[in-house]
mmCIF file of C-alpha atoms in Angstrom:
data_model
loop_
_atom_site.group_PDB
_atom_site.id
_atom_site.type_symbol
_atom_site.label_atom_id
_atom_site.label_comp_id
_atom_site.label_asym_id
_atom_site.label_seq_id
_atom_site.Cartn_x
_atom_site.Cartn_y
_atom_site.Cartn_z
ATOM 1 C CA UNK V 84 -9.593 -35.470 40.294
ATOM 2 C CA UNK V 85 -12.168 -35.803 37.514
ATOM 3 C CA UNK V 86 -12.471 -32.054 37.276
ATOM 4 C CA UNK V 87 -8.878 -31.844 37.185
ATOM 5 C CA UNK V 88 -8.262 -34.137 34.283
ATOM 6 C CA UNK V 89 -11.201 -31.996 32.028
ATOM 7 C CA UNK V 90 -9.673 -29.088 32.926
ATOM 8 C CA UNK V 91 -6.004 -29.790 31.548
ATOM 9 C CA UNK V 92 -7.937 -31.709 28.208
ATOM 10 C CA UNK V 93 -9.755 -28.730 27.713
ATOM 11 C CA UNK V 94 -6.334 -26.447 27.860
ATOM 12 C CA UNK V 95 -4.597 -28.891 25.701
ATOM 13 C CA UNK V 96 -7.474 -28.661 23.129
ATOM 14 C CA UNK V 97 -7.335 -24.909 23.148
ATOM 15 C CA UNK V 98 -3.814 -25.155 22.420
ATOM 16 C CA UNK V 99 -4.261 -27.406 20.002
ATOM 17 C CA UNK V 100 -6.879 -25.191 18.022
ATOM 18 C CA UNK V 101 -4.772 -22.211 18.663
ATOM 19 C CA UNK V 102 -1.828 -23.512 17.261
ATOM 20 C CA UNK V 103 -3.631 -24.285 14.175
ATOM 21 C CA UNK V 104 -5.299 -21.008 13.595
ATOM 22 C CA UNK V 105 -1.873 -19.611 13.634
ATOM 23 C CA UNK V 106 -0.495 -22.262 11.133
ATOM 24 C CA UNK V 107 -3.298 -22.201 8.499
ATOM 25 C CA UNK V 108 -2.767 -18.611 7.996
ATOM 26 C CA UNK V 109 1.429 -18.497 8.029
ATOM 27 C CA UNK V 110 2.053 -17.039 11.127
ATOM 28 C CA UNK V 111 4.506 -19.148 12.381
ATOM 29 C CA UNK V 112 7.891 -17.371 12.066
ATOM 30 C CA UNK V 113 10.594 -18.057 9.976
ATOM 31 C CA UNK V 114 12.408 -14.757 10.921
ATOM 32 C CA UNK V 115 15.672 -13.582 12.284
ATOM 33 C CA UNK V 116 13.951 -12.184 14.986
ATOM 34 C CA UNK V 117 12.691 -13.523 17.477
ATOM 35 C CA UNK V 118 9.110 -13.741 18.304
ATOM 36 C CA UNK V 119 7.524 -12.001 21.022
ATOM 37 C CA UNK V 120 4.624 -13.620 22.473
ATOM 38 C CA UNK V 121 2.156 -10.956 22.701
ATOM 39 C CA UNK V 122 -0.530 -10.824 26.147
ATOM 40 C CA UNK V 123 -2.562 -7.756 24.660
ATOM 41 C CA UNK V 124 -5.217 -7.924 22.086
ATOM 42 C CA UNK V 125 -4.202 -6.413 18.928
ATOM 43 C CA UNK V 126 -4.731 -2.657 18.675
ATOM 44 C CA UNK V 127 -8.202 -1.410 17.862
ATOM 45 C CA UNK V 128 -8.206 0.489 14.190
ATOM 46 C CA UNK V 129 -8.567 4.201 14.854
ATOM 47 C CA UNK V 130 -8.610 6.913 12.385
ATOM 48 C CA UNK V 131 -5.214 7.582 13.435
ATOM 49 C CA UNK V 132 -4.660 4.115 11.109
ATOM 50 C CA UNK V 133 -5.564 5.775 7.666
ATOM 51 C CA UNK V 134 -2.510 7.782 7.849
ATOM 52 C CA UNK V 135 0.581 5.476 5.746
ATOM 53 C CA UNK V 136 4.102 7.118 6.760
ATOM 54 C CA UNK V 137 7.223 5.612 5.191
ATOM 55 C CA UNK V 138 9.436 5.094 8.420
ATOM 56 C CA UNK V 139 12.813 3.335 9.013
ATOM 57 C CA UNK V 140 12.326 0.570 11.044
ATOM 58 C CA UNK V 141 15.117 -1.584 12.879
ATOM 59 C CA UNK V 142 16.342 -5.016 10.642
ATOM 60 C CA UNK V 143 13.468 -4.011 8.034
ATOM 61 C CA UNK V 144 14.660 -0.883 6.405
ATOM 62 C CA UNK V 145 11.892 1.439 5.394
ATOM 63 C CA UNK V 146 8.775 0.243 5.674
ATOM 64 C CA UNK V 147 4.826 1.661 5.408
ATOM 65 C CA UNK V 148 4.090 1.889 9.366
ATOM 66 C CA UNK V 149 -0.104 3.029 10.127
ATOM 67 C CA UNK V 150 -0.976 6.557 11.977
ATOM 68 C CA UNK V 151 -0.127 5.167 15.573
ATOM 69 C CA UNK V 152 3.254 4.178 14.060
ATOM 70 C CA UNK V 153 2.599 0.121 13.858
ATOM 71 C CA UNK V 154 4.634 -1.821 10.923
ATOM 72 C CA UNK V 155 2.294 -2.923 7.798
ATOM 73 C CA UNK V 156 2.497 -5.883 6.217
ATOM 74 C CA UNK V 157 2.070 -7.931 2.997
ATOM 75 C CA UNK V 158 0.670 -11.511 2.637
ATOM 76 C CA UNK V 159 2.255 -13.963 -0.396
ATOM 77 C CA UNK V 160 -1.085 -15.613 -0.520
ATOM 78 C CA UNK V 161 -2.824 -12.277 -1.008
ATOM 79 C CA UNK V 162 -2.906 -11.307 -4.472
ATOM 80 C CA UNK V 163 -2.117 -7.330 -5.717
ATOM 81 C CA UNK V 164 -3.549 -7.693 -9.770
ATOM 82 C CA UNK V 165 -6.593 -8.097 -8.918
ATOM 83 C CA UNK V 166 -5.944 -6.991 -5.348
ATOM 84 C CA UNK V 167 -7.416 -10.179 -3.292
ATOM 85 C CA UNK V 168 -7.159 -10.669 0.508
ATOM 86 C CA UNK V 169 -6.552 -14.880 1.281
ATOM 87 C CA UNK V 170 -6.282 -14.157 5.129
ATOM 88 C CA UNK V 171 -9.645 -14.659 6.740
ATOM 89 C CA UNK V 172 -11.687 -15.635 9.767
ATOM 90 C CA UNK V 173 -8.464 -17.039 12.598
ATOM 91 C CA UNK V 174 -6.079 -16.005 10.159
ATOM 92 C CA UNK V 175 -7.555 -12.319 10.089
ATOM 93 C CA UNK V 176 -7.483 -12.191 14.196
ATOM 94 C CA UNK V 177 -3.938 -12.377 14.170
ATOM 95 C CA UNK V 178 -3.008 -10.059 10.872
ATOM 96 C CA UNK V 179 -5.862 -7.573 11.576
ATOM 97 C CA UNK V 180 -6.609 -6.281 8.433
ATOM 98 C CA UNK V 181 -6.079 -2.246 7.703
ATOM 99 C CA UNK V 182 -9.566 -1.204 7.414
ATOM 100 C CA UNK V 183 -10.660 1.652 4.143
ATOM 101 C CA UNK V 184 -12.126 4.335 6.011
ATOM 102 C CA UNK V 185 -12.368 8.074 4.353
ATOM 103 C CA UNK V 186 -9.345 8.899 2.303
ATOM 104 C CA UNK V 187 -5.789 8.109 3.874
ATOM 105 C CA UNK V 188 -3.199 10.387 4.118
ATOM 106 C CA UNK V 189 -0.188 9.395 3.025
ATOM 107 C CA UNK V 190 3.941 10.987 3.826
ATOM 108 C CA UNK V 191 6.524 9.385 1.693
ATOM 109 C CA UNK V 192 4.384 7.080 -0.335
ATOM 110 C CA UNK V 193 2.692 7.806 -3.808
ATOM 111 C CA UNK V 194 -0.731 8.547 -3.458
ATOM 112 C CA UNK V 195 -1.365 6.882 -6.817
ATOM 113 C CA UNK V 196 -0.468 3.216 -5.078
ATOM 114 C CA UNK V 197 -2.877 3.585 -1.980
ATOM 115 C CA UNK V 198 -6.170 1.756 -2.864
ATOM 116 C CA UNK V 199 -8.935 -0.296 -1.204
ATOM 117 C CA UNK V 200 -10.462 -3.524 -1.780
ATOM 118 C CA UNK V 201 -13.609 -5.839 -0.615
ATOM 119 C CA UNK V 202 -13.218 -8.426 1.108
ATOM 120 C CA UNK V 203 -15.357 -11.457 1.126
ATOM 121 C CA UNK V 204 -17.079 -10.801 4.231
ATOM 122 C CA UNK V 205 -18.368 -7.029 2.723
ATOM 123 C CA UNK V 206 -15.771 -5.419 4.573
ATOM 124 C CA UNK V 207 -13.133 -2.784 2.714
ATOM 125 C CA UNK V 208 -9.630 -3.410 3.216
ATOM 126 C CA UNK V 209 -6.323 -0.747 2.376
ATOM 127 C CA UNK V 210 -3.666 -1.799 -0.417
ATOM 128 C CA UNK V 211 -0.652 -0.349 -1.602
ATOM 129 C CA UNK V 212 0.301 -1.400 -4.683
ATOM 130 C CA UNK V 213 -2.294 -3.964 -5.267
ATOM 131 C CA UNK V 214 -1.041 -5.798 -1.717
ATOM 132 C CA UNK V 215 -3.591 -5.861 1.126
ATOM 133 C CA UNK V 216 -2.552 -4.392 4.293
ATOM 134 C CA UNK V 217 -2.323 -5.754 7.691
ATOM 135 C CA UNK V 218 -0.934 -4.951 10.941
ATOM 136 C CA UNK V 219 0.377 -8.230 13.347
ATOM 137 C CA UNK V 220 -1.414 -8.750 16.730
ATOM 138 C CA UNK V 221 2.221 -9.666 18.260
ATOM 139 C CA UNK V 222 3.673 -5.838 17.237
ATOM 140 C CA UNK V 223 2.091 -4.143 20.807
ATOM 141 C CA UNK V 224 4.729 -0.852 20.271
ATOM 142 C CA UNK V 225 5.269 0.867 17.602
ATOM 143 C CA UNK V 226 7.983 0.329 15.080
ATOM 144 C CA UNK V 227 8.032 -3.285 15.850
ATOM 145 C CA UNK V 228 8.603 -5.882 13.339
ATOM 146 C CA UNK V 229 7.900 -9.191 14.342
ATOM 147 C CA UNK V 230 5.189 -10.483 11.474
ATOM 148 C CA UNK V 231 8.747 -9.677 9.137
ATOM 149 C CA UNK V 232 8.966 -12.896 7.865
ATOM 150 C CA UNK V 233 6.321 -15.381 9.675
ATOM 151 C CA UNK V 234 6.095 -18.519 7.565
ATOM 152 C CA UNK V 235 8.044 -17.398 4.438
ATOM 153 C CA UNK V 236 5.056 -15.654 3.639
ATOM 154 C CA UNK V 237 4.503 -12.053 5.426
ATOM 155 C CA UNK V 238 6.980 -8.934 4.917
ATOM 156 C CA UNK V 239 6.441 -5.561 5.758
ATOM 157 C CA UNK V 240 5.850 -4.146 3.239
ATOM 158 C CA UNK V 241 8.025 -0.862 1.197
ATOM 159 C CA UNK V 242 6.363 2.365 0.423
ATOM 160 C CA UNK V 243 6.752 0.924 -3.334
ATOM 161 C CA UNK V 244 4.547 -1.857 -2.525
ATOM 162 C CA UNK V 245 7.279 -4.606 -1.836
ATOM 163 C CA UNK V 246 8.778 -6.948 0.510
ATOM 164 C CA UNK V 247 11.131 -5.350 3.550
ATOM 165 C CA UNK V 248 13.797 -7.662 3.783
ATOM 166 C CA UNK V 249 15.973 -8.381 7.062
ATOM 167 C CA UNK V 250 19.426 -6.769 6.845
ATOM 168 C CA UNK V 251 20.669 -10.358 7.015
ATOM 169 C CA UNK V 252 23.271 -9.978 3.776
ATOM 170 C CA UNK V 253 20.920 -12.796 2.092
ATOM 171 C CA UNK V 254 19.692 -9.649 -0.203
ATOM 172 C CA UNK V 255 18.645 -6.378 -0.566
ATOM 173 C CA UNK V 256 15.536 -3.782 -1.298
ATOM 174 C CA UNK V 257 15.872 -1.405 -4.155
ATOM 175 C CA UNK V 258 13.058 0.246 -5.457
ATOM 176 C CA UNK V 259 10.632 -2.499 -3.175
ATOM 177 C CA UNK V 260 12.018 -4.932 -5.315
ATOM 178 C CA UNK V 261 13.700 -8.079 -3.451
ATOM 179 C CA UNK V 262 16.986 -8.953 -5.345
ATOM 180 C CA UNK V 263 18.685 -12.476 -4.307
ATOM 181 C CA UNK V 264 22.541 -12.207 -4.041
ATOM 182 C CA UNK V 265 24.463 -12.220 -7.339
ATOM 183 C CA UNK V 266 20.783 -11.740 -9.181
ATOM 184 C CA UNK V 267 18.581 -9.149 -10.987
ATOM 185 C CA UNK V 268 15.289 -10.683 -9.118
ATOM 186 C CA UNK V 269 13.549 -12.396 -12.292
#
């Protein structure tokens, strides 16, 4: 009975940890979608990954998906001037970062946006734009948007750099700029 007892503690405090990886990094989702849980480990970078398409994506729009064909995504607590990556360590296990390998190709998306940055563990991290780019651990197909708007804080992210937003009527994308209804966006 003993052995019991530790073993549904120790389950409870796994959840317990789990759940808040996934809330100190924002991925709890806020999104019109619903979530799917995910029993795969996220996708191992390949070189196929340095390759940034612009693709149309369902309830996103167009979007920058990776080589393999996997939505990328933008992090409000990142920063793009300087280009800064805030999403580390538990946070960074379930928005893999896109690693800077070689020099990416890139097919509907100017060139002149696609950059790299360090992040604080030495490693070197895409950006377009400025924003860091990430794929979601949950997104096991390609062309699947679930990250699009986990805790208010990650979009996938335009060819221009900007947030997707759901076709939802709440707004729309022009230019990768996010305009609220009746607005300009300032």
């Amino acid at each position: 009975m003993l052995s019991v007892h530790r073993i549904a503690v120790g389950a409870a405090a796994g959840t317990a940890v789990l759940a808040l990886a996934a809330t100190g990094c924002g991925s709890n989702t806020s999104s019109s979608k619903t979530e799917k849980p995910s029993t795969t480990a996220p996708a191992t970078p390949n070189p196929a990954a340095s390759t940034l398409t612009a693709a149309q994506v369902d309830k996103v729009g167009t979007v920058v998906t990776d080589g393999n064909g996997y939505v990328l995504y933008r992090f409000d607590k990142d920063t793009a001037k300087p280009s800064h990556s805030a999403c580390l360590a538990a946070c960074a296990a379930i928005w893999p970062p896109v690693p800077a390998t070689g020099t990416p190709t890139v097919k509907g998306i100017d060139k002149a946006l696609v950059g790299k940055v360090t992040r604080p563990d030495g490693t070197t991290q895409l950006t377009l734009g400025g924003w860091p780019l990430y794929r979601y651990a949950k997104d096991d197909a390609p062309r699947e948007a679930y990250g699009q708007g986990a805790a208010g804080t990650w979009f996938a992210i335009t060819p221009a750099g900007g947030k997707a937003t759901a076709d939802t009527g709440g707004g729309t994308t022009s230019g990768g700029v996010s305009t609220p209804p009746g607005g300009s966006g300032y």
